[in-house]
Each structure stands twice: as structure tokens, then as C-alpha cells.
Amino acid sequence: MLRTSVFRLLGRTGASRLSLLEDFGPRYYSSGSLSAGDDACDARTYFTTPIFYVNAAPHIGHLYSALLADALCRHRRLRGPSTAATRFSTGTDEHGLKIQQAAATAGLAPTELCDRVSEQFQQLFQEAGISCTDFIRTTEARHRVAVQHFWGVLKSRGLLYKGVYEGWYCASDECFLPEAKVTQQPGPSGDSFPVSLESGHPVSWTKEENYIFRLSQFRKPLQRWLRGNPQAITPEPFHHVVLQWLDEELPDLSVSRRSSHLHWGIPVPGDDSQTIYVWLDALVNYLTVIGYPNAEFKSWWPATSHIIGKDILKFHAIYWPAFLLGAGMSPPQRIYVHSHWTVCGQKMSKSLGNVVDPRTCLNRYTVDGFRYFLLRQGVPNWDCDYYDEKVVKLLNSELADALGGLLNRCTAKRINPSETYPAFCTTCFPSEPGLVGPSVRAQAEDYALVSAVATLPKQVADHYDNFQIYKALEAVSSCVRQTNGFVQRHAPWKLNWESPVDAPWLGTVLHVALECLRVFGTLLQPVTPSLADKLLSRLGVSASERSLGELYFLPRFYGHPCPFEGRRLGPETGLLFPRLDQSRTWLVKAHRT
Ligand code: MSP
């Protein structure tokens, strides 16, 4: 559609055509709505990952959650106006029965287990280039202050009362379950035991006097919030699921446990015999990070985007907004939900021995390679299956061959002996398609390429907004293929720099391909930061020319000067992404045996 409109614009003649280009052209090809002056981008945004349980070492599913948040945040920073407008937190969830039991099983004091595993998450995220601005641990003193304050607010608003809770509790999922969500599972010796229908984890019967939160009062307010904000939960099917849950009864929620049973947590203020429910404790981390209860938190709340896995949707889309409304605050602006990674068709679990270690993957496939794989293959709406052959195949075809090959073809010394960004010739490639003349060399497919790459930044931004990062990467990859087709079609290696007929067209072919590469490099920064840096540096693009606001694609085609023309290429001539060997695929096979 945009292609038609730009061609309509370009089809006009004379002065009016030029002024229209001045007025509209740059906006069209510079992804105007993505630039610094954009209202949406002037506002602050606070991105969060879930905080991770420290009962076991991180796996690729955890890294995936963090990578999605990282890519969203990096893309937002690329839109400007300044990185100060974003905040990005992650951390570890260290209290509760699950951790208390894991520490006891490991023969460790809970603090020892927490320190050890929290450190593993921090190291992993550092290695994986997770660009968080904050890392929170729920065992920190600042968090205890925030949680106890939040509790006090709920109490003072009459939303907590004492009552007896009797029912099923799942320590692995840290949640209460109604009878209908529990089933009997046969054990190894023929007897059966109760498990959660959703997660398959064991449950136990509890009967305790606890503090109870008046969750039932919030059914209607939550429905109003979701109906009034159709984008609150993305992708849409998850929004729909939550509305369906809210059609059912919403019982009050027990928000504390007896301290004699659960000692590893934050005590209820004024009642040491009770420990605050770990989910209430954990959810408040999002406020602790931004300075709650000090007023400074208000500059980041509710401009918040939570990134979460589908298994914790109920906690984030029902309990958390209800707690916030109860405390007189607004629910978060957006909740982005993703599905899970399975391994060779099975759920990842310690007992199945099929847990994929993300650090091994980062070493084996490189940081950028593995980031690209998870974000390119992970689809938020459905579970995705992991196996090593898939990683090697994808990275070889899209990063090594298609993108790396394209860069190499356009910058290799034998084809580009001056090692500069060549000039674009407007007579070889006039901005108006369909012109004929002795020097016109561009064909219909070439105009299609220019149009596809010109609209790519906007398309990519829309996919990010809809939390479909894999589609953004698919769109980039498709344009890379189209650009390779363009180079193949015009075979610059058959053209001669010495020939006055060939030379302007040879330069133009390389110029267009380098311009496409510049767009790809810019758009890949949120996903493959080092690879994108290498690519942009090779093209001679400086640090201040890498934001979306600066992305004026192929300005010469639109009648504007191009700052890159004649510029020397960067000195780094190494491979952009080395091909991987299929024999590197033993990782998951080893787990299968
Ligand atoms: N501690 C809670 C979150 C509290 S947030 C206030 C928790 N922790 S978790 O460690 O179990 O999970 C953290 C994140 O990892 C969740 O978003 C979860 O969906 C995600 N994943 C866990 N296993 C996963 C896969 N197999 N695949 C993808 N993501 C997965 O829940």
C-alpha cells in the first residue's frame, strides 16, 4: 500500500514533485513515526522480566523471557529520544516454600542457595548481553520495606481480613488450587498422588488461619480495565483468556502462610506468626525497583511493560492488577505474554534430564547467534521445540550465508577495489519506474526491493508493538533474500569499473545493496547487538548514525544527498558470522540418551 502511495507521489512532475518529496519523501523512507519527535517515544517506558526462582540453575526458557524484554527495550531505545527514557529490570525471586524446600533438599541454608543461583542468573544475563538497568533480589532490605509498606496500604484500605483457608497448595507453582484443578496421578509403586492438572506438579492439602485479600471485589473493575484497554494483554488470545477467567467466580485469596510452616519470607507487619505470600512479595518487586514507596516511583508507574511466560499470566493479569487497584494505583500499561520452549517435544525438566544449559549454547553458537535463534524461532502464541540441528541450520542459512554472504559480496576488494561506499547514479536508477532510456538499468523488481526495504522499519516497529519479534526478523530475513536476488540479477562481478558504461551502474548496484545492509544492520541491533555493530562498522556508519530517527534509506533515490557516498568502508574485513559445523549438534542428542 505504501509502495503505491510513494509511486503516486513520485509520478508527479516538475517542481510540485520536488516539493512533495521534500514534504513527504523523507518521512516515508526515514520511518518518520519511529523517530525522536514521536509522542509515544517521548514518554518513559519501564520494561520488566519476571523475577526468576532460584531453586535451580537457569535454562533456555528463562533466557528467552529475558531476551524478549531485552529486544523490546533495545528497540524502544533505538527509537529515541534518549536511553534515559527507558528502564529495564530483572532479578531473582528468592522467598517462599519452593526455595525453602530446595535449600533443605540441597542441605544448604536458604541464603546460600539464593546467593549461588542468583549469581548464576546475573552471570548468564551479563554474558547474553541483557541490557538491564536494574537487578533486584527479593531478599534485599529495600524490597522488604516496599512489600511491608504495600501490605500496610492494603490493610488500611480494609482489603485484608483474617480467615481460615482450606484447600490444595502447589509448592512448585506457589499457588492455591480449587478441587477442579487437581487430579490423581499414578505413582511408581501403584499408589496415586494428587497433582496440579495444569503443571503436573504435586499438591498438598492445607488448612490454616491466614490473612485473606478481598480479590472477589475486583472482578468487575478488572473486567472494566481489560475491556477499556484491548491492548493491555498482548497477543490478543491471552487477553481473551483472562476475560474468560473473569467470567467465572473469583474467590478471595489467601496472602499469608503460618511462619511455623513458611519461615523463609517477609513477615506480616505487626504479626510475626504469619509470612507474606510469595506471589504478593514477588510482584511488588516491580515497584521496589522504581523506588516505591518514595514518590519517585510515580515517574515510571504505570508506564510499565511486563514480559511474562504464559504460566504466570493469572498472577500478572488478575492478582497483580487487583492488588494495585486495591492500593489505589493503576494496573500496568502492557503485559506481553510468551509461550514455552520444549526440548525434542518434551517439557524441560530436571527429572527428565533434558534441561538445555543456555551458557553452553551461547558458547557454542555465539551470543548473537543464540539470541537470533531464540528470538527468530520463538513464537509467543505457541510453544516451540528446541533441538540443536535447527539452530545450526537457521544460523548457517540466515546469518552466515544470506546476510554474511551479502556483505561479503558488496565489500570484497575484488568487487569494490576502492573500499568505499560507491555513488548512486540517478540516471541508471531513476526514481520514476518504467522510464526507458539508454542509461536506465533498473528493473521492476529493483523498485520492488527499494519499496520493501523502505517500509521495513515501520513494519518491524509494528511487529515489536504487537510482540511478534519473530515476524520482525522474518521480514528482515525476507528483505535480505530479496537484496541477494538483486545482486545476483545484476551480477556486479561481471561489470567493469574501467568501462564508462558499466561503472555508474556497478557503483549503483553496490550502493543500493549497501544501503539495504545499513537498514538491516540498524534493525538487527536489538537482537544481535555485536553482529549489527560489526556490520555497521564495516559500512562506515558511525555510532550517532545508528538510531531509527537517523535511518534515511537510499536518500539519493529520493533526491537528497547521501552522507555515506564516497565514505571509506570500515577496516574490519573478517567474516560477519562464521558457518557452524553440524557436528556441533551433540548437545541435545546427549540429553536424549
Ligand atoms: N518467580 C516467578 C515469577 C515471579 S514474577 C513477579 C516464576 N519464576 S520462574 O523462574 O519459574 O519463571 C520465570 C520465567 O521463565 C517465566 O516467565 C516463565 O514463563 C519462564 N519460563 C520457564 N520455563 C520456560 C520455558 N520452558 N520456556 C519459556 N519460558 C519459560 O515464575
XYZ file of C-alpha atoms and ligand atoms in Angstrom:
624
model
C 0.000 0.000 0.000
C 2.824 2.388 0.894
C 4.592 1.403 -2.261
C 1.614 2.532 -4.331
C 1.391 5.815 -2.497
C 5.052 6.646 -2.886
C 4.896 5.801 -6.563
C 1.880 8.015 -6.888
C 3.910 10.797 -5.296
C 6.931 10.103 -7.417
C 4.779 10.036 -10.525
C 4.122 13.781 -10.382
C 6.320 16.040 -12.431
C 8.407 19.186 -12.104
C 8.545 21.490 -9.099
C 5.466 20.126 -7.392
C 7.020 16.697 -7.431
C 10.136 18.023 -5.773
C 8.270 19.884 -3.071
C 6.143 16.840 -2.374
C 9.294 14.838 -1.979
C 10.619 17.433 0.434
C 7.410 17.304 2.409
C 6.651 13.653 2.401
C 9.533 11.706 0.946
C 11.873 11.741 3.926
C 9.089 10.833 6.297
C 8.238 7.891 4.119
C 11.678 6.447 3.879
C 13.006 7.532 7.224
C 10.317 5.681 9.146
C 9.027 9.040 10.424
C 6.748 7.653 13.107
C 9.723 5.897 14.644
C 11.835 8.957 15.140
C 12.641 11.016 18.172
C 9.810 13.524 17.926
C 7.208 10.802 18.174
C 4.870 11.218 21.162
C 4.928 7.544 22.052
C 8.707 7.673 22.187
C 8.938 10.823 24.254
C 7.197 9.005 27.071
C 9.105 6.873 29.544
C 8.828 3.109 29.422
C 9.723 0.667 32.137
C 10.311 -2.921 30.920
C 10.399 -5.849 33.307
C 11.110 -9.561 33.127
C 9.636 -11.913 35.696
C 11.983 -12.429 38.608
C 13.394 -15.936 38.430
C 13.125 -18.649 41.067
C 16.476 -19.642 42.495
C 15.624 -23.282 43.190
C 17.593 -24.411 40.120
C 20.079 -23.129 37.543
C 18.768 -21.023 34.639
C 17.663 -22.749 31.426
C 16.916 -21.526 27.902
C 13.285 -20.729 28.767
C 14.449 -18.214 31.380
C 16.914 -16.701 28.952
C 14.132 -16.433 26.370
C 11.927 -14.402 28.773
C 14.849 -12.038 29.415
C 15.778 -11.799 25.723
C 12.283 -10.805 24.687
C 12.326 -7.988 27.222
C 15.846 -7.009 26.163
C 14.939 -6.840 22.466
C 11.778 -4.794 23.186
C 13.753 -2.396 25.348
C 16.638 -2.063 22.894
C 14.199 -1.407 20.058
C 12.496 1.251 22.140
C 15.868 2.902 22.846
C 16.630 2.879 19.141
C 13.530 4.985 18.579
C 14.946 7.682 20.860
C 14.993 10.324 22.036
C 17.329 9.126 24.774
C 18.123 5.961 26.632
C 17.193 7.785 29.848
C 13.586 7.320 28.815
C 13.755 3.567 29.394
C 14.310 1.434 32.425
C 14.661 -2.327 32.334
C 14.591 -4.566 35.373
C 15.124 -8.231 36.024
C 16.101 -10.212 39.112
C 15.565 -13.233 41.308
C 12.585 -14.432 43.335
C 14.157 -15.828 46.481
C 11.463 -16.380 49.111
C 8.727 -18.971 49.585
C 8.161 -22.635 50.248
C 9.689 -23.732 46.956
C 13.057 -22.170 47.806
C 12.846 -23.167 51.475
C 12.339 -26.807 50.390
C 15.012 -26.679 47.645
C 17.574 -25.382 50.157
C 16.657 -28.095 52.656
C 16.994 -30.779 49.964
C 20.393 -29.397 48.914
C 21.484 -29.261 52.569
C 22.099 -25.529 52.302
C 20.924 -22.511 54.229
C 18.369 -20.661 52.058
C 20.658 -17.615 51.808
C 23.470 -19.776 50.481
C 21.283 -21.274 47.772
C 19.907 -17.837 46.869
C 23.371 -16.247 46.605
C 24.652 -19.092 44.479
C 21.786 -19.274 41.976
C 21.127 -15.535 41.824
C 24.791 -15.146 40.830
C 24.276 -17.690 38.027
C 21.376 -15.631 36.639
C 23.421 -12.443 36.840
C 26.340 -14.047 35.045
C 24.139 -15.542 32.357
C 22.404 -12.243 31.678
C 25.691 -10.409 31.503
C 27.096 -12.941 29.046
C 23.932 -12.869 26.946
C 24.014 -9.074 26.645
C 20.807 -8.476 28.596
C 20.912 -4.694 28.890
C 19.025 -4.415 32.184
C 19.359 -1.231 34.197
C 18.325 -2.923 37.473
C 18.724 -6.358 39.006
C 16.613 -6.972 42.080
C 16.790 -9.734 44.669
C 13.726 -10.130 46.857
C 15.969 -10.770 49.867
C 17.230 -7.163 49.733
C 16.270 -4.786 52.547
C 14.786 -2.206 50.135
C 12.341 -4.840 48.926
C 11.224 -5.798 52.418
C 10.437 -2.125 53.065
C 8.410 -1.882 49.842
C 6.442 -5.098 50.458
C 5.610 -4.255 54.072
C 4.535 -0.752 53.036
C 2.325 -2.139 50.262
C 0.799 -4.584 52.760
C 0.069 -1.693 55.109
C -1.741 0.194 52.341
C -3.957 -2.808 51.519
C -4.660 -3.286 55.242
C -5.526 0.371 55.795
C -7.967 0.213 52.889
C -9.825 -2.659 54.551
C -8.812 -5.224 51.924
C -7.223 -7.791 54.238
C -9.081 -9.893 56.795
C -8.244 -12.987 58.841
C -9.917 -16.229 57.881
C -9.356 -19.961 57.568
C -8.044 -21.175 54.245
C -8.542 -24.808 53.452
C -7.570 -26.321 50.108
C -4.812 -27.565 47.805
C -1.446 -25.833 47.611
C 1.217 -26.486 44.989
C 4.657 -25.566 46.353
C 6.351 -25.843 42.924
C 3.982 -23.305 41.395
C 3.468 -21.457 44.696
C -0.296 -21.372 44.153
C -3.615 -22.405 45.616
C -5.774 -24.679 43.507
C -9.505 -25.437 43.507
C -10.578 -29.103 43.588
C -11.392 -28.999 39.846
C -7.755 -28.211 39.006
C -6.350 -31.241 40.838
C -6.097 -34.805 39.563
C -4.698 -38.110 40.844
C -1.514 -39.347 39.198
C -0.363 -42.952 39.463
C 2.968 -43.253 41.299
C 5.768 -45.752 40.584
C 4.560 -48.267 43.175
C 0.948 -48.302 42.019
C -0.402 -45.820 44.571
C -1.574 -42.432 43.310
C -0.889 -38.905 44.468
C -2.601 -35.556 43.804
C -1.069 -33.208 41.220
C -1.969 -29.893 39.581
C -3.819 -30.512 36.309
C -2.064 -27.551 34.666
C 1.552 -28.103 35.665
C 1.598 -31.756 36.761
C 3.386 -30.741 39.987
C 2.432 -32.408 43.313
C -0.039 -30.608 45.576
C -0.780 -30.959 49.278
C -3.827 -30.223 51.425
C -3.518 -27.214 53.739
C -5.765 -25.793 56.382
C -4.574 -22.611 58.079
C -5.717 -19.347 59.537
C -4.289 -16.691 57.181
C -4.752 -13.140 56.022
C -7.132 -13.077 53.080
C -7.291 -10.439 50.320
C -10.732 -9.373 49.074
C -9.994 -10.402 45.496
C -13.678 -11.094 44.786
C -14.363 -7.334 44.943
C -12.174 -6.779 41.898
C -13.911 -8.911 39.265
C -15.866 -6.003 37.761
C -13.021 -3.417 37.968
C -10.695 -5.897 36.249
C -13.223 -6.536 33.512
C -13.635 -2.791 33.003
C -9.860 -2.329 32.829
C -9.423 -5.055 30.220
C -12.430 -4.080 28.138
C -11.294 -0.458 28.126
C -7.717 -1.407 27.206
C -7.883 -4.047 24.481
C -4.089 -3.950 24.101
C -3.365 -4.420 27.801
C -2.514 -8.076 27.284
C -0.710 -9.000 24.061
C -1.010 -11.248 21.999
C -4.798 -10.995 21.908
C -5.632 -14.672 22.664
C -4.175 -14.197 26.150
C -6.296 -11.070 26.699
C -9.307 -13.144 25.753
C -8.358 -15.978 28.121
C -8.135 -13.580 31.066
C -11.564 -12.127 30.279
C -12.899 -15.681 30.218
C -11.358 -16.399 33.631
C -13.084 -13.275 34.910
C -16.443 -14.618 33.740
C -16.027 -17.319 36.386
C -16.212 -16.854 40.124
C -13.223 -15.014 41.629
C -12.744 -16.173 45.223
C -10.817 -14.189 47.830
C -7.122 -15.034 48.017
C -5.032 -16.179 50.964
C -1.996 -13.843 51.103
C -0.024 -15.189 54.055
C 1.162 -18.508 55.493
C 1.860 -19.602 59.045
C 5.517 -18.719 59.826
C 5.964 -22.083 61.530
C 5.317 -23.668 58.110
C 6.892 -20.964 55.932
C 9.684 -19.103 57.668
C 11.589 -18.100 54.506
C 9.847 -14.886 53.570
C 8.826 -11.412 54.684
C 6.881 -11.292 57.982
C 3.436 -9.704 58.027
C 3.906 -6.266 59.670
C 2.751 -6.452 63.271
C 2.158 -10.227 63.169
C 5.320 -12.323 63.141
C 3.301 -15.533 63.251
C 2.490 -15.034 59.546
C 4.722 -14.751 56.451
C 3.580 -12.817 53.382
C 2.517 -14.998 50.402
C 5.448 -15.247 47.999
C 3.498 -14.033 44.947
C 2.458 -10.819 46.697
C 6.087 -10.426 47.792
C 7.400 -11.168 44.277
C 5.007 -8.940 42.347
C 5.888 -5.899 44.433
C 9.456 -6.186 43.051
C 8.242 -4.157 40.066
C 7.584 -1.254 42.434
C 10.670 -1.708 44.621
C 12.932 -1.245 41.597
C 11.495 2.191 40.818
C 11.840 3.436 44.366
C 8.458 2.618 45.961
C 7.247 3.739 48.478
C 9.115 7.009 47.765
C 7.226 9.288 45.404
C 9.934 8.912 42.703
C 8.285 5.660 41.601
C 5.433 7.668 40.102
C 7.584 8.819 37.200
C 7.796 5.190 35.992
C 4.426 3.824 37.028
C 2.152 2.791 35.275
C 4.249 3.267 32.087
C 5.218 -0.336 32.509
C 5.542 -3.268 30.124
C 5.719 -6.638 31.873
C 7.133 -9.513 29.834
C 5.968 -12.858 31.212
C 5.514 -16.519 30.302
C 2.003 -17.909 29.853
C 2.251 -19.983 33.068
C 2.261 -16.846 35.201
C -0.496 -14.977 33.387
C -3.084 -15.315 36.174
C -0.694 -13.794 38.723
C 0.134 -10.824 36.487
C -3.216 -10.219 34.824
C -5.556 -10.844 37.775
C -3.809 -10.822 41.167
C -1.320 -8.035 40.415
C -3.771 -5.531 38.862
C -6.207 -6.295 41.686
C -3.529 -5.626 44.331
C -2.621 -2.391 42.537
C -6.209 -1.209 42.213
C -6.666 -2.102 45.867
C -3.684 0.066 46.777
C -5.152 2.951 44.759
C -2.772 2.565 41.819
C -3.230 1.875 38.101
C -2.625 -1.547 36.536
C 0.458 -1.845 34.294
C 0.153 -0.437 30.789
C 1.065 -3.610 28.892
C 1.539 -7.276 29.660
C 3.359 -9.176 26.910
C 2.909 -12.933 27.137
C 5.028 -15.648 25.560
C 4.749 -19.411 25.296
C 7.291 -22.025 26.274
C 10.236 -23.910 24.849
C 10.055 -27.678 24.861
C 13.012 -29.921 24.077
C 12.581 -32.616 21.451
C 8.840 -32.406 22.012
C 9.002 -32.669 25.827
C 8.617 -30.177 28.639
C 12.029 -29.208 30.042
C 12.572 -30.661 33.499
C 15.365 -31.655 35.818
C 13.806 -35.080 36.349
C 13.677 -35.794 32.590
C 17.303 -34.676 32.322
C 16.558 -32.625 29.203
C 17.272 -29.137 30.539
C 19.252 -27.144 27.981
C 22.003 -25.049 29.555
C 21.939 -21.593 27.974
C 25.608 -20.863 28.701
C 26.699 -23.898 26.712
C 24.503 -22.688 23.851
C 25.965 -19.171 23.982
C 29.467 -20.636 23.816
C 28.625 -22.995 21.031
C 26.560 -20.727 18.798
C 27.972 -17.344 19.906
C 25.949 -14.803 21.856
C 24.485 -13.158 18.765
C 23.797 -16.488 17.097
C 21.867 -17.879 20.036
C 19.990 -14.630 20.663
C 18.989 -14.603 16.994
C 17.877 -18.232 17.112
C 15.653 -17.882 20.195
C 14.036 -14.668 19.008
C 13.654 -15.773 15.378
C 12.158 -19.166 16.245
C 10.234 -18.328 19.415
C 6.584 -17.633 18.654
C 4.661 -16.048 21.552
C 1.354 -17.702 20.719
C 2.596 -21.304 20.617
C 5.183 -23.489 22.304
C 8.372 -24.008 20.316
C 10.524 -27.063 20.185
C 14.282 -26.874 20.659
C 16.853 -29.121 19.046
C 20.399 -28.363 18.003
C 20.138 -29.205 14.297
C 17.548 -26.447 13.992
C 19.952 -23.848 15.430
C 22.772 -24.770 13.079
C 20.505 -24.821 10.024
C 18.931 -21.441 10.778
C 22.153 -19.628 11.651
C 24.021 -21.003 8.656
C 21.318 -20.082 6.221
C 20.249 -16.658 7.548
C 23.298 -15.187 9.272
C 26.312 -16.863 7.658
C 25.120 -17.382 4.070
C 22.415 -14.807 3.382
C 23.497 -11.798 5.473
C 27.231 -12.513 5.758
C 27.392 -13.517 2.090
C 25.643 -10.322 1.025
C 28.051 -8.138 2.991
C 30.993 -10.016 1.607
C 29.739 -9.762 -1.972
C 29.436 -5.981 -1.740
C 32.584 -5.162 0.179
C 35.164 -7.699 -1.070
C 38.193 -5.996 -2.552
C 37.900 -7.648 -5.938
C 34.422 -6.178 -6.461
C 34.853 -2.934 -4.552
C 38.566 -2.164 -5.025
C 38.346 1.403 -3.697
C 36.723 0.072 -0.483
C 34.311 2.980 -0.359
C 30.572 3.478 -0.395
C 30.115 3.966 -4.161
C 27.999 6.710 -5.725
C 24.377 6.215 -6.728
C 23.581 7.142 -10.340
C 20.095 8.604 -10.742
C 20.069 8.080 -14.495
C 20.772 4.355 -14.107
C 18.149 4.083 -11.345
C 15.648 6.941 -11.841
C 13.153 7.499 -9.061
C 10.310 7.062 -11.511
C 9.814 3.442 -12.505
C 9.067 2.454 -16.086
C 11.302 5.087 -17.700
C 13.216 3.877 -20.719
C 16.499 5.222 -21.999
C 19.981 4.051 -22.881
C 21.363 4.524 -19.395
C 18.341 3.231 -17.417
C 19.299 -0.132 -15.912
C 16.874 -0.611 -13.016
C 14.103 -3.157 -13.485
C 10.648 -3.557 -11.938
C 11.973 -5.996 -9.279
C 14.545 -3.394 -8.234
C 11.780 -0.893 -7.465
C 10.023 -3.620 -5.510
C 13.191 -4.108 -3.451
C 13.537 -0.381 -2.715
C 9.917 -0.223 -1.676
C 10.209 -3.325 0.550
C 13.302 -2.033 2.353
C 11.883 1.499 2.682
C 8.822 0.181 4.504
C 10.776 -2.345 6.578
C 11.492 -0.125 9.645
C 7.801 0.647 10.091
C 6.852 -2.982 9.572
C 9.442 -4.076 12.116
C 8.216 -1.473 14.638
C 4.633 -2.702 14.243
C 5.755 -6.274 14.888
C 7.585 -5.148 18.033
C 4.461 -3.300 19.199
C 2.454 -6.489 18.704
C 5.124 -8.559 20.465
C 5.818 -10.552 17.306
C 9.586 -10.160 17.272
C 9.961 -13.329 15.211
C 7.879 -11.687 12.478
C 10.135 -8.627 12.551
C 13.111 -10.938 11.981
C 11.255 -12.861 9.303
C 10.595 -9.564 7.488
C 14.283 -8.575 7.716
C 15.334 -12.007 6.506
C 12.968 -11.814 3.563
C 14.441 -8.439 2.548
C 17.960 -9.885 2.866
C 16.910 -12.617 0.417
C 15.435 -10.014 -1.927
C 18.676 -7.998 -1.798
C 20.722 -11.085 -2.588
C 18.380 -11.623 -5.545
C 19.055 -8.044 -6.647
C 22.822 -8.562 -6.521
C 22.522 -11.917 -8.288
C 20.311 -10.387 -11.001
C 22.798 -7.646 -11.812
C 25.951 -9.724 -11.248
C 28.276 -6.819 -10.391
C 31.246 -9.196 -10.705
C 30.569 -9.227 -14.462
C 30.691 -5.414 -14.676
C 33.885 -3.485 -15.209
C 34.969 -0.423 -13.211
C 37.135 0.655 -16.161
C 34.169 0.858 -18.539
C 32.405 4.277 -18.599
C 29.174 2.431 -19.417
C 29.412 -0.161 -16.636
C 30.994 1.899 -13.857
C 27.993 4.121 -12.841
C 25.681 1.125 -12.777
C 28.199 -1.056 -10.931
C 28.504 1.674 -8.290
C 24.725 1.982 -8.105
C 24.187 -1.752 -7.599
C 26.709 -1.763 -4.750
C 25.318 1.478 -3.310
C 21.760 0.093 -3.196
C 22.931 -3.195 -1.650
C 24.985 -1.339 0.988
C 22.025 0.899 1.775
C 19.871 -2.202 2.280
C 22.579 -3.673 4.512
C 22.648 -0.441 6.520
C 18.912 -0.783 7.164
C 19.297 -4.452 8.136
C 22.202 -3.668 10.466
C 20.246 -0.884 12.145
C 17.159 -3.046 12.605
C 19.108 -6.041 13.895
C 20.732 -4.085 16.735
C 18.106 -5.080 19.343
C 18.556 -8.788 18.583
C 22.191 -9.241 17.562
C 23.975 -6.186 19.004
C 27.582 -7.250 18.310
C 26.907 -8.611 14.854
C 24.983 -5.442 13.957
C 27.847 -3.345 15.293
C 30.311 -5.283 13.144
C 28.114 -4.865 10.087
C 27.508 -1.142 10.587
C 31.177 -0.511 11.371
C 32.176 -2.288 8.176
C 29.808 0.026 6.287
C 31.429 3.043 7.968
C 28.256 4.005 9.863
C 29.198 5.960 12.986
C 27.610 5.469 16.416
C 25.480 8.601 16.046
C 24.053 7.362 12.736
C 22.537 4.136 14.048
C 19.189 5.166 15.503
C 15.865 4.771 13.742
C 15.475 8.528 13.614
C 18.654 8.708 11.502
C 17.701 5.942 9.146
C 17.241 7.775 5.849
C 17.234 4.873 3.445
C 18.611 5.489 -0.039
C 18.320 9.291 0.081
C 19.799 9.743 -3.405
C 16.875 7.848 -4.902
C 14.557 10.399 -3.293
C 16.619 13.357 -4.493
C 18.560 14.036 -1.290
C 22.300 13.989 -0.583
C 23.693 10.788 0.888
C 26.242 11.254 3.679
C 27.747 7.830 3.006
C 28.589 8.291 -0.664
C 32.358 8.218 -1.112
C 32.950 7.320 2.532
C 35.636 4.739 3.290
C 34.399 1.370 4.471
C 35.420 0.255 7.944
C 38.689 -1.685 8.246
C 37.271 -4.914 9.752
C 37.095 -7.415 6.877
C 36.510 -10.652 8.830
C 33.531 -12.941 8.381
C 30.304 -11.459 9.724
C 29.135 -14.814 11.064
C 31.178 -17.999 10.670
C 29.356 -21.098 9.330
C 28.659 -23.679 12.026
C 29.531 -27.300 11.709
C 26.642 -29.809 12.003
C 28.806 -31.891 14.338
C 28.190 -29.167 16.958
C 24.720 -30.633 17.410
C 25.513 -33.222 20.060
C 24.200 -31.144 22.927
C 20.561 -32.200 22.880
C 21.283 -35.646 21.492
C 23.380 -36.274 24.584
C 20.372 -35.333 26.694
C 18.163 -37.748 24.768
C 20.155 -40.798 25.854
N 9.251 -16.403 40.190
C 8.166 -16.484 39.315
C 7.908 -15.164 38.643
C 7.623 -14.028 39.575
S 7.437 -12.529 38.732
C 6.847 -11.471 39.830
C 8.470 -17.531 38.237
N 9.749 -17.830 38.077
S 10.291 -18.935 37.029
O 11.715 -18.954 37.223
O 9.613 -20.172 37.217
O 9.929 -18.435 35.619
C 10.378 -17.217 35.135
C 10.024 -17.055 33.684
O 10.603 -18.076 32.894
C 8.508 -17.122 33.434
O 8.128 -16.099 32.535
C 8.327 -18.460 32.780
O 7.238 -18.491 31.912
C 9.633 -18.562 32.009
N 9.890 -19.938 31.649
C 10.049 -21.005 32.483
N 10.158 -22.127 31.717
C 10.068 -21.787 30.408
C 10.182 -22.480 29.206
N 10.366 -23.781 29.154
N 10.109 -21.772 28.072
C 9.962 -20.409 28.064
N 9.855 -19.731 29.181
C 9.837 -20.388 30.364
O 7.556 -17.995 37.593
